[in-house]
Amino acid sequence: QVQLVESGGGLVQAGGSLRLSCAASGSIFSIVAMGWYRQAPGKQRELVAAITSGGSTNYADSVKGRFTISRDNAQNTVYLQMNSLKPEDTAVYYCNADRVIPPNRYWGQGTQVTVSS
């Protein structure tokens, strides 16, 4: 099993910044990628950003240039730096981890991000 604990959500004004953290623990030795998804009320969960164990990154078009994903392998933690936040970024943000041995996907409990206009 892999446990993911998120932190860093909150309320911020438009144009502000937040940094989300996700700490992984448990059977993490074969995690190949970690990422952040978000789900707004009435909408499907969508990928925000992901990073592989090799450091390759992928971003949703809507956050490119504003969000940065990074990871600290020594701390088994992934971060999402969110700048120039917009009201449409308001959602519950979920951390996820993909493991290959055995294959499984894990989710954190979610953290609320609210951007006021």
Coordinates of N, CA and C in Angstrom, one line a residue:
Q1 N 0.8 -1.2 0.0 CA 0.0 0.0 0.0 C 0.9 1.2 0.0
V2 N 0.3 2.3 -0.6 CA 0.9 3.6 -0.6 C 0.0 4.6 0.0
Q3 N 0.5 5.4 1.0 CA -0.3 6.4 1.6 C 0.2 7.8 1.1
L4 N -0.8 8.6 0.7 CA -0.5 10.0 0.2 C -1.2 11.0 1.1
V5 N -0.4 12.0 1.6 CA -0.9 13.0 2.5 C -0.7 14.3 1.9
E6 N -1.7 15.1 1.6 CA -1.6 16.4 0.9 C -1.7 17.5 2.0
S7 N -1.2 18.6 1.6 CA -1.3 19.8 2.4 C -1.1 21.0 1.6
G8 N -1.5 22.2 2.1 CA -1.2 23.4 1.4 C -2.4 24.1 0.7
G9 N -3.5 23.5 0.7 CA -4.7 24.2 0.1 C -5.1 25.3 1.0
G10 N -6.1 26.1 0.4 CA -6.6 27.2 1.2 C -7.4 28.2 0.3
L11 N -7.6 29.4 0.8 CA -8.3 30.4 0.1 C -7.3 31.5 -0.3
V12 N -7.4 31.9 -1.5 CA -6.4 32.9 -2.0 C -7.2 33.8 -3.0
Q13 N -6.7 35.1 -3.1 CA -7.3 36.0 -4.1 C -6.8 35.7 -5.5
A14 N -7.5 36.0 -6.5 CA -7.1 35.9 -7.8 C -5.7 36.6 -8.0
G15 N -4.8 36.0 -8.7 CA -3.5 36.5 -8.9 C -2.5 36.0 -7.9
G16 N -3.0 35.4 -6.8 CA -2.1 34.9 -5.7 C -1.5 33.6 -6.0
S17 N -0.8 33.1 -5.0 CA -0.1 31.8 -5.2 C -0.3 30.9 -4.0
L18 N -0.2 29.6 -4.3 CA -0.3 28.6 -3.3 C 0.7 27.5 -3.7
R19 N 1.2 26.7 -2.7 CA 2.0 25.6 -2.9 C 1.4 24.4 -2.2
L20 N 1.1 23.3 -3.0 CA 0.6 22.1 -2.5 C 1.7 21.1 -2.3
S21 N 1.6 20.3 -1.3 CA 2.6 19.3 -1.0 C 1.9 17.9 -0.9
C22 N 2.6 16.9 -1.3 CA 2.0 15.5 -1.2 C 3.2 14.6 -0.8
A23 N 3.1 14.1 0.4 CA 4.1 13.2 1.0 C 3.6 11.7 0.8
A24 N 4.5 10.9 0.2 CA 4.2 9.5 0.0 C 4.9 8.6 1.0
S25 N 4.2 7.6 1.5 CA 4.8 6.7 2.4 C 4.3 5.3 2.1
G26 N 4.9 4.3 2.7 CA 4.5 2.9 2.5 C 5.4 2.2 1.4
S27 N 4.7 1.4 0.6 CA 5.4 0.7 -0.5 C 5.7 1.5 -1.7
I28 N 6.6 2.4 -1.6 CA 6.8 3.4 -2.6 C 7.9 3.1 -3.6
F29 N 8.6 1.9 -3.4 CA 9.8 1.7 -4.2 C 9.6 1.6 -5.7
S30 N 8.4 1.3 -6.2 CA 8.2 1.1 -7.6 C 7.2 2.2 -8.1
I31 N 7.1 3.3 -7.5 CA 6.3 4.4 -8.0 C 7.0 5.0 -9.2
V32 N 6.3 5.1 -10.3 CA 7.0 5.6 -11.5 C 6.5 7.0 -11.9
A33 N 5.4 7.4 -11.3 CA 4.9 8.8 -11.6 C 4.0 9.2 -10.5
M34 N 4.1 10.5 -10.3 CA 3.1 11.2 -9.3 C 2.5 12.4 -10.0
G35 N 1.4 12.8 -9.5 CA 0.8 13.9 -10.2 C -0.3 14.6 -9.3
W36 N -0.9 15.6 -9.9 CA -2.0 16.3 -9.3 C -3.2 16.3 -10.2
Y37 N -4.3 16.0 -9.7 CA -5.6 16.1 -10.4 C -6.5 17.1 -9.7
R38 N -7.5 17.6 -10.3 CA -8.5 18.5 -9.6 C -9.9 18.2 -10.1
Q39 N -10.8 18.4 -9.2 CA -12.2 18.2 -9.5 C -13.0 19.4 -9.0
A40 N -13.6 20.1 -9.9 CA -14.5 21.2 -9.5 C -15.9 20.7 -9.4
P41 N -16.8 21.4 -8.6 CA -18.2 20.9 -8.5 C -18.9 20.7 -9.8
G42 N -19.5 19.6 -10.0 CA -20.2 19.3 -11.2 C -19.3 18.9 -12.4
K43 N -18.0 18.8 -12.2 CA -17.1 18.5 -13.3 C -16.3 17.2 -13.0
Q44 N -15.8 16.7 -14.1 CA -15.0 15.5 -14.0 C -13.6 15.8 -13.4
R45 N -13.0 14.8 -12.8 CA -11.6 15.0 -12.3 C -10.7 15.1 -13.5
E46 N -9.8 16.0 -13.5 CA -8.9 16.3 -14.6 C -7.4 16.4 -14.2
L47 N -6.6 15.9 -15.0 CA -5.1 16.0 -14.8 C -4.7 17.5 -14.8
V48 N -3.9 17.9 -13.8 CA -3.3 19.2 -13.7 C -1.9 19.1 -14.1
A49 N -1.1 18.2 -13.5 CA 0.3 18.1 -13.8 C 0.8 16.8 -13.3
A50 N 1.8 16.2 -13.9 CA 2.4 15.0 -13.5 C 3.9 15.0 -13.7
I51 N 4.6 14.2 -12.9 CA 6.0 14.1 -13.0 C 6.5 12.6 -12.9
T52 N 7.4 12.2 -13.7 CA 7.8 10.8 -13.7 C 9.0 10.7 -12.7
S53 N 9.4 9.5 -12.4 CA 10.6 9.3 -11.6 C 11.8 9.8 -12.2
G54 N 11.8 9.9 -13.5 CA 13.0 10.5 -14.2 C 12.9 12.0 -14.3
G55 N 11.8 12.6 -13.9 CA 11.8 14.1 -13.9 C 11.0 14.7 -15.1
S56 N 10.5 13.9 -16.0 CA 9.7 14.4 -17.1 C 8.4 14.9 -16.5
T57 N 7.9 16.0 -17.1 CA 6.7 16.6 -16.6 C 5.7 16.8 -17.7
N58 N 4.4 16.9 -17.3 CA 3.3 17.1 -18.2 C 2.3 18.0 -17.5
Y59 N 1.7 18.9 -18.3 CA 0.8 19.9 -17.7 C -0.4 20.0 -18.6
A60 N -1.6 20.3 -17.9 CA -2.8 20.6 -18.6 C -2.5 22.0 -19.3
D61 N -3.1 22.2 -20.5 CA -2.9 23.4 -21.2 C -3.4 24.6 -20.3
S62 N -4.4 24.5 -19.5 CA -5.0 25.6 -18.8 C -4.0 26.1 -17.7
V63 N -3.0 25.3 -17.3 CA -2.1 25.7 -16.2 C -0.7 25.9 -16.7
K64 N -0.4 25.7 -17.9 CA 1.0 25.8 -18.4 C 1.4 27.3 -18.3
G65 N 2.6 27.5 -17.8 CA 3.2 28.8 -17.5 C 2.8 29.4 -16.2
R66 N 1.8 28.7 -15.5 CA 1.4 29.2 -14.2 C 1.8 28.3 -13.0
F67 N 1.6 27.0 -13.3 CA 1.9 25.9 -12.3 C 3.2 25.2 -12.6
T68 N 3.9 24.8 -11.5 CA 5.1 24.0 -11.7 C 5.0 22.8 -10.7
I69 N 5.2 21.6 -11.3 CA 5.3 20.4 -10.5 C 6.8 20.1 -10.3
S70 N 7.1 19.6 -9.1 CA 8.4 19.2 -8.8 C 8.4 18.1 -7.7
R71 N 9.5 17.4 -7.6 CA 9.5 16.3 -6.6 C 10.9 16.3 -5.9
D72 N 10.8 15.9 -4.6 CA 12.0 15.7 -3.8 C 12.0 14.2 -3.5
N73 N 12.9 13.5 -4.3 CA 12.9 12.0 -4.1 C 13.4 11.6 -2.8
A74 N 14.3 12.3 -2.2 CA 14.8 12.0 -0.8 C 13.7 12.0 0.2
Q75 N 12.7 13.0 0.0 CA 11.6 13.1 1.0 C 10.3 12.5 0.5
N76 N 10.4 11.8 -0.7 CA 9.2 11.2 -1.3 C 8.0 12.1 -1.3
T77 N 8.3 13.3 -1.7 CA 7.3 14.4 -1.7 C 7.2 15.0 -3.1
V78 N 6.0 15.3 -3.5 CA 5.8 16.0 -4.8 C 5.1 17.4 -4.4
Y79 N 5.5 18.4 -5.2 CA 4.9 19.7 -4.9 C 4.2 20.3 -6.2
L80 N 3.3 21.1 -5.9 CA 2.7 21.9 -7.0 C 2.7 23.3 -6.6
Q81 N 3.5 24.1 -7.3 CA 3.6 25.5 -7.1 C 2.6 26.2 -8.1
M82 N 1.6 26.9 -7.5 CA 0.5 27.5 -8.3 C 0.6 29.0 -8.2
N83 N 0.9 29.6 -9.3 CA 1.0 31.1 -9.4 C -0.1 31.7 -10.3
S84 N -0.3 32.9 -10.2 CA -1.3 33.6 -11.0 C -2.6 32.9 -11.0
L85 N -3.1 32.5 -9.8 CA -4.3 31.7 -9.7 C -5.5 32.5 -10.2
K86 N -6.4 31.7 -10.8 CA -7.7 32.3 -11.3 C -8.9 31.6 -10.6
P87 N -10.0 32.3 -10.6 CA -11.2 31.7 -10.0 C -11.5 30.3 -10.5
E88 N -11.2 30.1 -11.8 CA -11.5 28.8 -12.4 C -10.6 27.7 -12.0
D89 N -9.5 28.0 -11.2 CA -8.7 27.0 -10.6 C -9.3 26.4 -9.3
T90 N -10.4 27.0 -8.9 CA -11.1 26.5 -7.7 C -11.5 25.1 -7.9
A91 N -11.1 24.2 -6.9 CA -11.4 22.8 -7.0 C -10.8 22.1 -5.8
V92 N -11.2 20.8 -5.7 CA -10.4 20.0 -4.8 C -9.3 19.3 -5.6
Y93 N -8.1 19.5 -5.0 CA -6.9 19.0 -5.7 C -6.5 17.6 -5.0
Y94 N -6.2 16.6 -5.9 CA -5.9 15.3 -5.4 C -4.5 14.9 -5.9
C95 N -3.7 14.4 -5.0 CA -2.4 13.9 -5.4 C -2.6 12.4 -5.8
N96 N -1.9 12.0 -6.8 CA -1.9 10.5 -7.1 C -0.5 10.0 -7.3
A97 N -0.4 8.7 -7.2 CA 0.8 8.0 -7.5 C 0.5 6.7 -8.2
D98 N 1.3 6.4 -9.3 CA 1.2 5.2 -10.1 C 2.4 4.3 -9.7
R99 N 2.0 3.1 -9.3 CA 3.0 2.1 -9.0 C 3.0 1.0 -10.0
V100 N 4.1 0.3 -10.3 CA 4.1 -0.7 -11.3 C 4.3 -2.1 -10.7
I101 N 4.9 -2.2 -9.5 CA 5.1 -3.6 -9.0 C 4.5 -3.6 -7.6
P102 N 3.3 -4.2 -7.4 CA 2.4 -4.5 -8.4 C 1.7 -3.3 -8.9
P103 N 1.1 -3.3 -10.1 CA 0.5 -2.1 -10.7 C -0.7 -1.6 -9.9
N104 N -0.7 -0.4 -9.6 CA -1.9 0.2 -8.9 C -1.8 1.7 -8.9
R105 N -2.9 2.4 -8.7 CA -2.9 3.8 -8.6 C -3.5 4.2 -7.3
Y106 N -2.9 5.2 -6.7 CA -3.3 5.6 -5.3 C -3.6 7.1 -5.3
W107 N -4.5 7.4 -4.4 CA -5.0 8.8 -4.3 C -4.9 9.3 -2.9
G108 N -4.6 10.6 -2.8 CA -4.7 11.3 -1.5 C -6.1 11.6 -1.2
Q109 N -6.3 12.3 -0.1 CA -7.7 12.6 0.4 C -8.2 13.8 -0.2
G110 N -7.4 14.6 -0.8 CA -7.8 15.9 -1.5 C -7.6 17.1 -0.6
T111 N -7.4 18.2 -1.2 CA -7.2 19.4 -0.5 C -7.9 20.5 -1.3
Q112 N -8.7 21.4 -0.6 CA -9.5 22.4 -1.3 C -8.7 23.6 -1.6
V113 N -8.8 24.0 -2.8 CA -8.2 25.3 -3.3 C -9.4 26.2 -3.7
T114 N -9.5 27.4 -3.1 CA -10.5 28.3 -3.5 C -9.9 29.6 -3.9
V115 N -10.2 30.1 -5.1 CA -9.6 31.4 -5.6 C -10.8 32.3 -5.7
S116 N -10.7 33.4 -5.0 CA -11.7 34.4 -5.0 C -11.4 35.5 -6.0
S117 N -12.5 36.0 -6.6 CA -12.3 37.1 -7.7 C -12.2 38.5 -7.0

